[in-house]
Amino acid sequence: MKTKVLIRGPVLSQSGYGEQSRFAMRCLRSREDLFDLYLLNTDWGNTGQIFRDDEERAWLDDIIRKTVIASRQPNPPQFDVSLQITIPNEWKKMAPVNIGYTAGIETTKVAPEWINLGDQMDHIILVSDHAREIYQRTAINVAEQNGTIIRENVTCVTPMTTVNYPTRIVEPKIEDLNLSTDFNFLTVAQWGPRKNLNRTIKCFVEEFLNDDVGLIVKTNIGKNNKIDRLNTKKKINRLLDKLPKNRKCKVYFMHGDLTDEEMNYLYNHPKVKAMVSFTHGEG
């Protein structure tokens, strides 16, 4: 008999956790002889959804539909395992065996509440050795309401494993970027406080004010539609209006859902010489 696995995550979102969720689904799909898959799709902030009309999207839609139909039956299925792809704050017991799959955080300590939440899982999967080691090493003191410490150096004891993303080989798709500068930095991030794009652009202009250098900003606020593009462009223009007008350096704005082939070309463009990132708590 196959193991019934409930996957909970933002499988259809255009986000890092969305890509992580789809990676997990592909792995499980490779052993459909062992697993009976169910999918509880969740949102991820205000990010948009993937809209590619391909075989994988149809397969994901079929599993979501199957899960909805099953949940409405008089005797809904009892799952053997849950795989919860999100930040630890959202982990909970959903099956006899529960696995948390998270990107963690690329800092020196995890949040104290992650210790208890992690202990509720039977196994934890992280995407990097650094994130795993930080989660394992973080220790907290447990105190009563009056401040009396009752336990010291408490760590998460749940077994943890690192699973890296596989390397994907894609052919670059040639697009004319119309870059007037031969040396360009590239930053790719959603516009939000943790991504720190305001500081990235400001520091770039201040450092390269009189240099023939460019910064390509591939970003959005949350979605990849025309309204988001307009609002994102306004944000960048308002920021640039506060910076010196006589600057020689260039800031290029890119928006929209690029394919893997287009992103490959962007990363390997002969005029793109370096990546730059001012994000907080992220590798």
PDB file of C-alpha atoms in Angstrom, residues 186-190 192-204 275-283:
ATOM      1  CA  LEU A 186      22.993  42.698 -11.270  1.00  0.00           C
ATOM      2  CA  THR A 187      20.604  42.481  -8.333  1.00  0.00           C
ATOM      3  CA  VAL A 188      17.555  40.194  -8.332  1.00  0.00           C
ATOM      4  CA  ALA A 189      15.061  40.592  -5.492  1.00  0.00           C
ATOM      5  CA  GLN A 190      11.446  41.262  -4.650  1.00  0.00           C
ATOM      6  CA  GLY A 192      10.561  44.579   0.402  1.00  0.00           C
ATOM      7  CA  PRO A 193      12.296  45.629   3.643  1.00  0.00           C
ATOM      8  CA  ARG A 194      14.484  42.520   3.962  1.00  0.00           C
ATOM      9  CA  LYS A 195      15.730  42.752   0.383  1.00  0.00           C
ATOM     10  CA  ASN A 196      17.049  46.287   1.004  1.00  0.00           C
ATOM     11  CA  LEU A 197      16.850  47.496  -2.587  1.00  0.00           C
ATOM     12  CA  ASN A 198      16.617  51.146  -1.533  1.00  0.00           C
ATOM     13  CA  ARG A 199      20.033  50.899   0.094  1.00  0.00           C
ATOM     14  CA  THR A 200      21.418  48.845  -2.809  1.00  0.00           C
ATOM     15  CA  ILE A 201      20.525  51.504  -5.386  1.00  0.00           C
ATOM     16  CA  LYS A 202      21.538  54.438  -3.168  1.00  0.00           C
ATOM     17  CA  CYS A 203      24.954  52.982  -2.335  1.00  0.00           C
ATOM     18  CA  PHE A 204      25.578  52.059  -5.968  1.00  0.00           C
ATOM     19  CA  MET A 275      25.996  40.108  -8.530  1.00  0.00           C
ATOM     20  CA  VAL A 276      25.218  42.440  -5.630  1.00  0.00           C
ATOM     21  CA  SER A 277      22.859  41.830  -2.694  1.00  0.00           C
ATOM     22  CA  PHE A 278      22.153  43.824   0.473  1.00  0.00           C
ATOM     23  CA  THR A 279      19.498  41.441   1.773  1.00  0.00           C
ATOM     24  CA  HIS A 280      19.195  40.642   5.476  1.00  0.00           C
ATOM     25  CA  GLY A 281      19.412  37.053   6.712  1.00  0.00           C
ATOM     26  CA  GLU A 282      19.733  35.459   3.319  1.00  0.00           C
ATOM     27  CA  GLY A 283      22.547  33.696   1.501  1.00  0.00           C
TER      28      GLY A 283
END
